[in-house]
């Protein structure tokens, strides 16, 4: 089974950038669709981005599209979330999750609910504050 670990969070000012990493072990990450989720204090966890196992399809929540970019680097078994123009409302714990593997790699992004039975990391804190 795959294990995923998030990294790259931190404290930044509005307008700054961060790049989050989701690194897999135990199974090649390219067999999994990967979703990025976040949970702000007092709010429900929301799906913000997804990349298909094949890397051909991506999804972005309306509030982050144009600022965030998801990508794969299969040689490093890693999926990135590049976050630019960060806003205070982006403050949250960010999680990555791997859906079940598919062979050959699937070309679609699963719905957020499909990640509920997947494999989740521990989260990384992103704080955007002046």
XYZ file of C-alpha atoms in Angstrom:
130
model
C 0.000 0.000 0.000
C 1.132 3.509 -0.725
C 2.022 5.945 2.030
C 2.029 9.687 1.406
C 3.718 12.474 3.341
C 3.109 16.197 2.914
C 5.774 18.824 3.343
C 6.449 22.438 2.453
C 4.024 24.319 4.662
C 4.980 27.310 6.722
C 4.239 30.871 7.740
C 4.200 33.405 4.910
C 2.871 36.869 4.204
C 0.005 37.649 1.827
C 1.187 37.538 -1.754
C 3.968 35.068 -1.033
C 4.330 31.609 -2.530
C 4.763 28.111 -1.197
C 5.257 24.767 -2.856
C 3.773 21.793 -1.090
C 5.032 18.309 -1.793
C 3.259 14.989 -1.515
C 5.809 12.194 -1.597
C 4.858 8.538 -1.791
C 6.495 5.375 -0.617
C 5.519 1.740 -0.825
C 4.101 1.940 -4.335
C 4.775 4.130 -7.371
C 2.723 7.282 -7.086
C 1.961 7.390 -10.797
C -0.624 4.647 -10.296
C -2.732 6.928 -8.095
C -4.855 9.978 -8.617
C -3.779 12.542 -6.019
C -5.995 15.080 -4.340
C -5.034 18.096 -2.259
C -7.416 19.058 0.518
C -7.388 21.699 3.201
C -9.168 22.292 6.459
C -9.298 25.704 8.063
C -10.197 26.165 11.729
C -13.910 25.725 12.238
C -14.535 24.696 8.645
C -15.137 21.473 6.799
C -12.340 19.908 4.848
C -12.530 20.871 1.198
C -10.961 19.485 -1.922
C -8.906 22.137 -3.671
C -7.044 20.312 -6.416
C -6.617 16.958 -8.086
C -4.378 15.389 -10.669
C -5.176 12.142 -12.413
C -2.837 9.171 -12.184
C -1.861 9.750 -15.793
C -1.236 13.444 -15.131
C -3.453 14.402 -18.057
C -6.362 15.814 -16.059
C -6.342 18.405 -13.293
C -9.000 20.078 -11.200
C -8.971 23.273 -9.150
C -11.433 24.737 -6.731
C -12.742 28.063 -8.027
C -11.094 29.988 -5.226
C -7.600 28.739 -6.063
C -7.707 28.313 -9.838
C -5.203 30.631 -11.439
C -3.129 30.839 -8.262
C -2.415 27.166 -7.517
C -0.869 24.621 -9.861
C -0.732 20.879 -9.312
C 1.883 18.780 -11.056
C 3.602 15.407 -10.985
C 7.268 14.529 -10.976
C 7.136 10.776 -11.257
C 10.895 10.308 -11.088
C 10.755 11.660 -7.528
C 7.470 9.907 -6.731
C 6.084 13.312 -5.818
C 3.092 15.508 -6.552
C 3.459 19.236 -6.003
C 1.035 22.001 -5.247
C 2.541 25.339 -6.216
C 0.663 28.070 -4.388
C 1.135 31.656 -5.541
C -0.449 34.917 -4.431
C -1.390 33.430 -1.107
C -4.185 35.039 0.854
C -5.054 34.910 4.545
C -8.088 32.787 3.685
C -5.702 30.119 2.384
C -4.622 29.446 5.961
C -5.359 25.804 6.718
C -3.874 22.396 7.245
C -3.213 20.957 3.811
C -3.488 17.243 3.141
C -2.754 15.069 0.173
C -4.551 11.821 -0.468
C -4.070 8.977 -2.889
C -7.048 7.190 -4.336
C -6.858 3.471 -5.064
C -4.355 2.484 -7.734
C -5.346 1.752 -11.283
C -3.423 -0.163 -13.922
C -2.989 1.372 -16.408
C -3.012 4.793 -14.729
C -6.409 6.449 -14.899
C -6.911 9.644 -16.837
C -9.660 11.249 -14.753
C -9.806 13.093 -11.457
C -12.004 11.289 -8.920
C -14.669 13.144 -7.013
C -13.584 14.230 -3.520
C -15.776 11.583 -1.903
C -13.786 8.885 -3.654
C -10.698 9.866 -1.652
C -12.403 9.090 1.646
C -11.351 5.450 1.405
C -7.913 6.331 0.082
C -4.548 6.927 1.688
C -3.969 10.181 3.550
C -0.980 12.026 4.881
C -0.721 13.771 8.232
C -1.058 17.285 6.839
C 1.143 20.346 6.697
C 0.231 23.725 8.154
C 0.025 26.758 5.884
C -0.414 30.103 7.601
C -0.760 33.334 5.626
C -0.572 36.389 7.825
C 0.899 39.875 7.808
